[in-house]
mmCIF file of C-alpha atoms and ligand atoms in Angstrom:
data_model
loop_
_atom_site.group_PDB
_atom_site.id
_atom_site.type_symbol
_atom_site.label_atom_id
_atom_site.label_comp_id
_atom_site.label_asym_id
_atom_site.label_seq_id
_atom_site.Cartn_x
_atom_site.Cartn_y
_atom_site.Cartn_z
ATOM 1 C CA MET A 262 40.511 183.615 -5.027
ATOM 2 C CA SER A 263 37.619 180.243 -5.578
ATOM 3 C CA SER A 264 34.755 181.697 -5.778
ATOM 4 C CA PRO A 265 32.173 181.043 -2.112
ATOM 5 C CA ALA A 266 29.825 177.792 -2.739
ATOM 6 C CA ARG A 267 26.779 178.718 -4.175
ATOM 7 C CA GLY A 268 23.910 178.668 -1.433
ATOM 8 C CA ARG A 269 20.603 176.946 -0.957
ATOM 9 C CA PHE A 270 17.205 178.535 -2.855
ATOM 10 C CA ILE A 271 14.465 177.336 -0.114
ATOM 11 C CA THR A 272 10.814 178.404 -1.620
ATOM 12 C CA LEU A 273 7.813 178.127 1.430
ATOM 13 C CA GLU A 274 4.572 177.054 -0.253
ATOM 14 C CA GLY A 275 0.366 176.968 0.591
ATOM 15 C CA ILE A 276 -2.775 178.180 0.974
ATOM 16 C CA GLU A 277 -4.152 181.396 2.715
ATOM 17 C CA GLY A 278 -3.265 181.783 6.367
ATOM 18 C CA ALA A 279 -0.462 178.292 6.383
ATOM 19 C CA GLY A 280 2.159 179.749 8.249
ATOM 20 C CA LYS A 281 4.462 181.042 5.405
ATOM 21 C CA SER A 282 5.416 183.937 7.438
ATOM 22 C CA THR A 283 5.618 182.627 10.559
ATOM 23 C CA VAL A 284 8.181 179.394 9.994
ATOM 24 C CA ALA A 285 10.260 181.981 7.585
ATOM 25 C CA ALA A 286 10.856 184.412 10.398
ATOM 26 C CA ALA A 287 11.623 181.127 12.014
ATOM 27 C CA LEU A 288 13.878 179.399 9.819
ATOM 28 C CA ALA A 289 15.776 182.921 9.266
ATOM 29 C CA ARG A 290 16.221 182.925 12.859
ATOM 30 C CA ASP A 291 17.899 179.068 12.421
ATOM 31 C CA LEU A 292 19.953 179.185 10.030
ATOM 32 C CA ALA A 293 21.838 183.422 11.187
ATOM 33 C CA THR A 294 22.572 181.056 14.799
ATOM 34 C CA ALA A 295 23.966 178.643 12.490
ATOM 35 C CA GLY A 296 26.726 181.327 10.994
ATOM 36 C CA ILE A 297 24.360 181.422 7.971
ATOM 37 C CA VAL A 298 23.889 184.539 5.256
ATOM 38 C CA VAL A 299 19.878 184.887 5.200
ATOM 39 C CA ARG A 300 18.354 186.027 2.492
ATOM 40 C CA SER A 301 14.371 186.305 3.348
ATOM 41 C CA THR A 302 12.251 187.691 0.481
ATOM 42 C CA ARG A 303 8.702 186.833 -1.013
ATOM 43 C CA GLU A 304 7.368 186.799 -4.296
ATOM 44 C CA PRO A 305 5.372 188.339 -6.373
ATOM 45 C CA GLY A 306 8.009 191.207 -5.073
ATOM 46 C CA GLY A 307 10.713 191.209 -2.947
ATOM 47 C CA THR A 308 12.498 193.931 -5.183
ATOM 48 C CA PRO A 309 11.399 197.814 -5.466
ATOM 49 C CA LEU A 310 9.700 196.317 -8.899
ATOM 50 C CA ALA A 311 8.593 193.653 -8.487
ATOM 51 C CA GLU A 312 6.970 194.954 -5.725
ATOM 52 C CA LYS A 313 5.245 198.106 -8.332
ATOM 53 C CA ILE A 314 4.060 194.876 -10.148
ATOM 54 C CA ARG A 315 2.932 192.946 -7.201
ATOM 55 C CA ARG A 316 1.007 195.800 -6.666
ATOM 56 C CA VAL A 317 -0.456 196.172 -9.939
ATOM 57 C CA VAL A 318 -1.271 192.208 -9.306
ATOM 58 C CA LEU A 319 -2.735 191.868 -5.998
ATOM 59 C CA GLU A 320 -4.968 195.026 -6.402
ATOM 60 C CA ARG A 321 -9.353 195.145 -7.009
ATOM 61 C CA GLY A 322 -9.392 197.355 -9.929
ATOM 62 C CA ASP A 323 -12.251 198.323 -12.431
ATOM 63 C CA GLU A 324 -10.674 196.566 -15.491
ATOM 64 C CA HIS A 325 -10.425 193.019 -16.277
ATOM 65 C CA VAL A 326 -7.495 191.098 -15.716
ATOM 66 C CA SER A 327 -7.986 187.594 -17.597
ATOM 67 C CA ALA A 328 -6.068 184.844 -15.469
ATOM 68 C CA GLU A 329 -3.492 184.631 -18.702
ATOM 69 C CA THR A 330 -2.717 188.341 -17.522
ATOM 70 C CA GLU A 331 -2.424 187.241 -14.349
ATOM 71 C CA THR A 332 -0.433 184.305 -14.573
ATOM 72 C CA LEU A 333 2.274 187.204 -17.204
ATOM 73 C CA LEU A 334 2.138 189.486 -14.726
ATOM 74 C CA MET A 335 3.493 186.746 -12.275
ATOM 75 C CA PHE A 336 6.175 185.843 -14.067
ATOM 76 C CA ALA A 337 8.078 189.142 -15.034
ATOM 77 C CA ALA A 338 7.542 189.762 -11.326
ATOM 78 C CA ARG A 339 9.419 186.393 -10.755
ATOM 79 C CA ALA A 340 12.106 187.029 -13.743
ATOM 80 C CA ILE A 341 13.124 190.317 -11.926
ATOM 81 C CA HIS A 342 12.897 189.259 -8.765
ATOM 82 C CA LEU A 343 15.541 186.207 -10.080
ATOM 83 C CA ASP A 344 17.636 187.932 -11.584
ATOM 84 C CA ASN A 345 18.106 191.042 -9.689
ATOM 85 C CA LEU A 346 18.080 189.281 -6.021
ATOM 86 C CA VAL A 347 17.856 185.826 -5.993
ATOM 87 C CA ARG A 348 20.669 184.217 -7.772
ATOM 88 C CA PRO A 349 23.089 187.141 -7.320
ATOM 89 C CA ALA A 350 22.402 186.440 -3.168
ATOM 90 C CA LEU A 351 23.269 182.451 -4.291
ATOM 91 C CA ALA A 352 26.321 183.302 -6.568
ATOM 92 C CA ARG A 353 27.607 185.081 -2.864
ATOM 93 C CA GLY A 354 27.124 181.969 -1.222
ATOM 94 C CA GLU A 355 24.122 183.143 0.927
ATOM 95 C CA TRP A 356 20.458 181.300 0.922
ATOM 96 C CA VAL A 357 17.476 181.769 -0.304
ATOM 97 C CA LEU A 358 14.515 181.028 1.583
ATOM 98 C CA CYS A 359 11.859 183.151 -0.421
ATOM 99 C CA ASP A 360 8.309 182.759 0.541
ATOM 100 C CA ARG A 361 6.667 182.124 -2.579
ATOM 101 C CA PHE A 362 7.937 180.704 -5.503
ATOM 102 C CA THR A 363 6.310 178.604 -9.635
ATOM 103 C CA ASP A 364 4.539 176.173 -7.754
ATOM 104 C CA ALA A 365 1.620 178.909 -6.234
ATOM 105 C CA THR A 366 1.338 179.993 -9.943
ATOM 106 C CA ARG A 367 0.625 175.961 -10.825
ATOM 107 C CA ALA A 368 -1.642 176.319 -7.728
ATOM 108 C CA TYR A 369 -2.754 179.378 -7.806
ATOM 109 C CA GLN A 370 -3.623 179.862 -11.669
ATOM 110 C CA GLY A 371 -3.140 176.283 -12.911
ATOM 111 C CA ALA A 372 -4.787 174.127 -10.396
ATOM 112 C CA GLY A 373 -7.205 177.602 -9.805
ATOM 113 C CA ARG A 374 -7.801 179.217 -12.543
ATOM 114 C CA GLY A 375 -7.796 176.413 -15.277
ATOM 115 C CA ILE A 376 -4.801 178.292 -17.008
ATOM 116 C CA ASP A 377 -2.860 175.635 -19.465
ATOM 117 C CA PRO A 378 -0.189 173.724 -17.360
ATOM 118 C CA GLN A 379 1.588 173.854 -20.632
ATOM 119 C CA PHE A 380 1.303 177.551 -20.292
ATOM 120 C CA ILE A 381 3.587 177.529 -17.357
ATOM 121 C CA GLU A 382 5.940 175.571 -18.271
ATOM 122 C CA SER A 383 7.539 176.743 -20.379
ATOM 123 C CA LEU A 384 7.214 180.377 -19.014
ATOM 124 C CA THR A 385 9.325 178.642 -16.143
ATOM 125 C CA SER A 386 11.441 177.561 -18.829
ATOM 126 C CA ALA A 387 11.632 180.883 -19.259
ATOM 127 C CA VAL A 388 12.397 182.454 -16.762
ATOM 128 C CA HIS A 389 13.549 179.752 -14.160
ATOM 129 C CA ARG A 390 16.845 178.702 -17.476
ATOM 130 C CA GLY A 391 16.983 175.416 -14.592
ATOM 131 C CA LEU A 392 17.048 177.143 -10.998
ATOM 132 C CA GLU A 393 15.238 174.896 -8.919
ATOM 133 C CA PRO A 394 14.655 175.281 -5.208
ATOM 134 C CA ASP A 395 16.165 172.833 -3.579
ATOM 135 C CA LEU A 396 13.920 172.285 -0.611
ATOM 136 C CA THR A 397 10.493 173.188 -0.696
ATOM 137 C CA LEU A 398 8.038 173.107 2.621
ATOM 138 C CA LEU A 399 4.493 172.964 1.626
ATOM 139 C CA LEU A 400 2.315 174.054 4.923
ATOM 140 C CA ASP A 401 0.036 172.008 4.816
ATOM 141 C CA LEU A 402 -4.215 172.234 6.344
ATOM 142 C CA PRO A 403 -7.805 172.384 5.311
ATOM 143 C CA VAL A 404 -9.386 175.141 3.542
ATOM 144 C CA GLU A 405 -10.967 176.697 6.261
ATOM 145 C CA VAL A 406 -8.338 176.703 9.076
ATOM 146 C CA GLY A 407 -6.529 178.599 6.950
ATOM 147 C CA LEU A 408 -9.060 181.121 5.626
ATOM 148 C CA GLU A 409 -10.004 181.705 9.487
ATOM 149 C CA ARG A 410 -6.920 182.165 10.681
ATOM 150 C CA ALA A 411 -5.691 184.741 7.747
ATOM 151 C CA ARG A 412 -9.003 185.722 8.569
ATOM 152 C CA GLN A 413 -8.812 186.801 11.791
ATOM 153 C CA ARG A 414 -5.395 188.470 11.625
ATOM 154 C CA ARG A 415 -6.992 190.888 9.153
ATOM 155 C CA LEU A 416 -9.736 191.990 12.121
ATOM 156 C CA ALA A 417 -7.054 192.468 14.200
ATOM 157 C CA ALA A 418 -4.307 194.373 11.717
ATOM 158 C CA GLY A 419 -7.796 195.858 11.268
ATOM 159 C CA GLU A 420 -8.224 195.276 7.649
ATOM 160 C CA GLY A 421 -10.773 196.178 6.326
ATOM 161 C CA ALA A 422 -10.284 195.389 2.681
ATOM 162 C CA VAL A 423 -9.312 192.519 0.392
ATOM 163 C CA ASP A 424 -6.657 191.592 -2.618
ATOM 164 C CA ARG A 425 -7.768 189.583 -5.505
ATOM 165 C CA PHE A 426 -6.762 186.223 -4.366
ATOM 166 C CA GLU A 427 -8.717 186.840 -0.703
ATOM 167 C CA ALA A 428 -11.550 187.477 -2.465
ATOM 168 C CA GLU A 429 -11.640 184.231 -3.978
ATOM 169 C CA ALA A 430 -14.182 181.794 -1.878
ATOM 170 C CA ARG A 431 -13.322 178.268 -0.170
ATOM 171 C CA PRO A 432 -13.641 175.814 -3.724
ATOM 172 C CA PHE A 433 -10.956 178.051 -5.481
ATOM 173 C CA PHE A 434 -9.403 177.690 -2.130
ATOM 174 C CA GLU A 435 -10.108 173.424 -1.769
ATOM 175 C CA ARG A 436 -8.751 172.612 -5.645
ATOM 176 C CA VAL A 437 -5.242 175.538 -4.746
ATOM 177 C CA ARG A 438 -5.284 172.883 -1.684
ATOM 178 C CA ALA A 439 -5.208 169.684 -5.001
ATOM 179 C CA GLY A 440 -3.157 171.708 -6.651
ATOM 180 C CA TYR A 441 -0.310 171.757 -4.471
ATOM 181 C CA LEU A 442 -0.379 168.237 -2.451
ATOM 182 C CA ASP A 443 0.000 167.095 -6.142
ATOM 183 C CA ILE A 444 3.132 168.809 -7.454
ATOM 184 C CA ALA A 445 4.668 167.340 -3.257
ATOM 185 C CA ARG A 446 3.036 163.997 -4.577
ATOM 186 C CA ARG A 447 5.334 164.218 -7.905
ATOM 187 C CA GLU A 448 8.404 165.770 -6.930
ATOM 188 C CA PRO A 449 9.034 163.611 -4.045
ATOM 189 C CA ARG A 450 12.342 164.864 -3.869
ATOM 190 C CA ARG A 451 12.517 168.774 -3.237
ATOM 191 C CA CYS A 452 8.563 168.729 -1.164
ATOM 192 C CA ARG A 453 8.378 169.079 1.622
ATOM 193 C CA VAL A 454 4.132 168.623 3.218
ATOM 194 C CA LEU A 455 3.729 169.997 6.889
ATOM 195 C CA ASP A 456 1.064 169.442 9.248
ATOM 196 C CA ALA A 457 0.290 173.385 9.573
ATOM 197 C CA THR A 458 -2.405 172.629 11.945
ATOM 198 C CA ARG A 459 0.068 172.148 14.946
ATOM 199 C CA SER A 460 1.043 174.901 16.825
ATOM 200 C CA PRO A 461 4.416 177.685 15.712
ATOM 201 C CA THR A 462 6.290 175.946 17.516
ATOM 202 C CA GLU A 463 5.663 172.665 16.223
ATOM 203 C CA VAL A 464 5.307 173.430 12.434
ATOM 204 C CA CYS A 465 8.736 175.776 12.958
ATOM 205 C CA ALA A 466 10.318 173.012 14.314
ATOM 206 C CA ALA A 467 9.810 170.425 11.869
ATOM 207 C CA ALA A 468 10.987 172.573 9.598
ATOM 208 C CA VAL A 469 13.729 173.813 10.755
ATOM 209 C CA GLU A 470 13.985 168.949 10.790
ATOM 210 C CA ALA A 471 13.500 169.427 7.252
ATOM 211 C CA LEU A 472 16.382 171.478 6.961
ATOM 212 C CA ARG A 473 19.195 169.801 8.049
ATOM 213 C CA GLY A 474 21.451 167.755 5.105
ATOM 214 C CA LEU A 475 20.811 170.173 2.826
ATOM 215 C CA GLU A 476 24.602 171.985 4.138
ATOM 216 C CA SER A 477 26.288 169.546 3.000
HETATM 217 N N1 Z5A B 556 0.201 184.234 -5.731
HETATM 218 C C1 Z5A B 556 -0.400 183.531 -7.000
HETATM 219 O O1 Z5A B 556 -1.314 183.547 -7.295
HETATM 220 N N2 Z5A B 556 0.414 183.056 -8.145
HETATM 221 C C2 Z5A B 556 1.598 182.899 -7.550
HETATM 222 O O2 Z5A B 556 2.633 182.817 -8.719
HETATM 223 C C3 Z5A B 556 2.215 184.007 -6.423
HETATM 224 C C4 Z5A B 556 1.865 184.533 -5.674
HETATM 225 C C5 Z5A B 556 3.925 184.039 -6.375
HETATM 226 C C6 Z5A B 556 -0.319 186.805 -2.191
HETATM 227 O O3 Z5A B 556 0.714 186.166 -1.618
HETATM 228 C C7 Z5A B 556 -0.371 186.613 -3.288
HETATM 229 O O4 Z5A B 556 -0.410 186.031 -4.535
HETATM 230 C C8 Z5A B 556 -1.949 184.773 -2.336
HETATM 231 C C9 Z5A B 556 -1.916 183.701 -3.779
HETATM 232 C C10 Z5A B 556 -0.564 184.781 -4.679
HETATM 233 N N3 Z5A B 556 -2.768 184.604 -1.947
HETATM 234 N N4 Z5A B 556 -3.105 183.920 -1.278
HETATM 235 N N5 Z5A B 556 -3.789 183.874 -0.896
HETATM 236 P P1 Z5A B 556 1.302 186.790 0.241
HETATM 237 O O5 Z5A B 556 1.650 185.712 0.027
HETATM 238 O O6 Z5A B 556 1.743 187.827 0.420
HETATM 239 O O7 Z5A B 556 -0.261 186.536 0.559
HETATM 240 P P2 Z5A B 556 -0.166 184.790 2.020
HETATM 241 O O8 Z5A B 556 -1.125 183.583 1.552
HETATM 242 O O9 Z5A B 556 -2.225 185.841 2.108
HETATM 243 O O10 Z5A B 556 0.042 185.588 2.803
HETATM 244 P P3 Z5A B 556 -0.383 184.999 4.695
HETATM 245 O O11 Z5A B 556 -1.933 184.913 4.387
HETATM 246 O O12 Z5A B 556 0.132 186.212 5.184
HETATM 247 O O13 Z5A B 556 -0.219 183.783 4.980
HETATM 248 P P4 Z5A B 556 0.633 182.834 5.760
HETATM 249 O O14 Z5A B 556 2.505 184.272 5.470
HETATM 250 O O15 Z5A B 556 1.207 181.108 4.829
HETATM 251 O O16 Z5A B 556 0.073 183.056 6.970
HETATM 252 P P5 Z5A B 556 0.878 183.819 8.149
HETATM 253 O O17 Z5A B 556 1.655 185.499 7.954
HETATM 254 O O18 Z5A B 556 2.657 183.264 8.285
HETATM 255 O O19 Z5A B 556 0.022 183.395 9.293
HETATM 256 C C11 Z5A B 556 -0.972 183.657 9.425
HETATM 257 C C12 Z5A B 556 -1.962 183.605 10.435
HETATM 258 O O20 Z5A B 556 -1.899 182.608 10.992
HETATM 259 C C13 Z5A B 556 -1.503 184.777 11.367
HETATM 260 O O21 Z5A B 556 -1.744 185.274 12.618
HETATM 261 C C14 Z5A B 556 -0.143 183.777 12.460
HETATM 262 O O22 Z5A B 556 0.037 184.761 13.152
HETATM 263 C C15 Z5A B 556 -0.970 182.881 12.361
HETATM 264 N N6 Z5A B 556 -0.621 181.593 12.152
HETATM 265 C C16 Z5A B 556 0.957 180.939 12.039
HETATM 266 N N7 Z5A B 556 1.050 179.677 12.589
HETATM 267 C C17 Z5A B 556 0.478 179.659 12.616
HETATM 268 C C18 Z5A B 556 -0.646 178.348 13.752
HETATM 269 N N8 Z5A B 556 0.593 176.852 13.570
HETATM 270 N N9 Z5A B 556 -1.640 177.598 14.183
HETATM 271 C C19 Z5A B 556 -2.009 178.852 14.669
HETATM 272 N N10 Z5A B 556 -2.297 180.380 13.943
HETATM 273 C C20 Z5A B 556 -0.310 180.823 13.242
#
């Protein structure tokens, strides 16, 4: 019996409050309606062990965590996620929708924290082992809009505490946004930039449209 065609690997990126989770849910519904088996996942995390690393890396504890260590933790979680969830799902022919991936490391740890891009790219080639997303949707919006959405969502959920990244000030997120836009400029075949200031319905429709043609 022949093995199934490899699935598609789609990643969603953007600053906090960009609407990635909202778009991921809409894409998962659309693909399922088309009869495609979808695995929705996220980084850091996605498997039980990688979710433990997520808790460690997002928590604001008393002990100092350097930007290099933060980067290594992201890649440790990513290696587990790729081995135990992403690669097996793609091999079964499933489509993987991933809320954040390595572009987040390039944008947050690279552009945001100033980690050397060569350090990030050497870890990328060791951990990816040639796997790259088929498509990356970058939800772009002004930092103040994203941070306000995230603040409103926390208020509505009654969440007081902020994590290691939510605690950052606006200039950090400006660097992250610029870092993302730079990746999209350098990799136009893989990356599609969507204007995330539009209504959820409009952004989700643009995301669904961006996936057209990936089936062939
Ligand atoms: N991180 C890193 O540093 N390095 C890495 O390599 C990786 C991650 C992989 C956790 O990410 C943190 O990890 C992240 C970067 C770091 N920290 N930050 N910042 P996360 O993905 O779990 O957390 P997040 O980015 O903070 O996600 P989020 O705030 O949940 O944002 P979102 O998923 O993009 O947005 P949303 O939940 O869909 O929407 C936010 C709110 O806005 C919500 O109330 C929606 O109803 C509303 N919304 C959504 N779309 C719209 C539109 N179009 N209009 C109006 N309102 C909207």
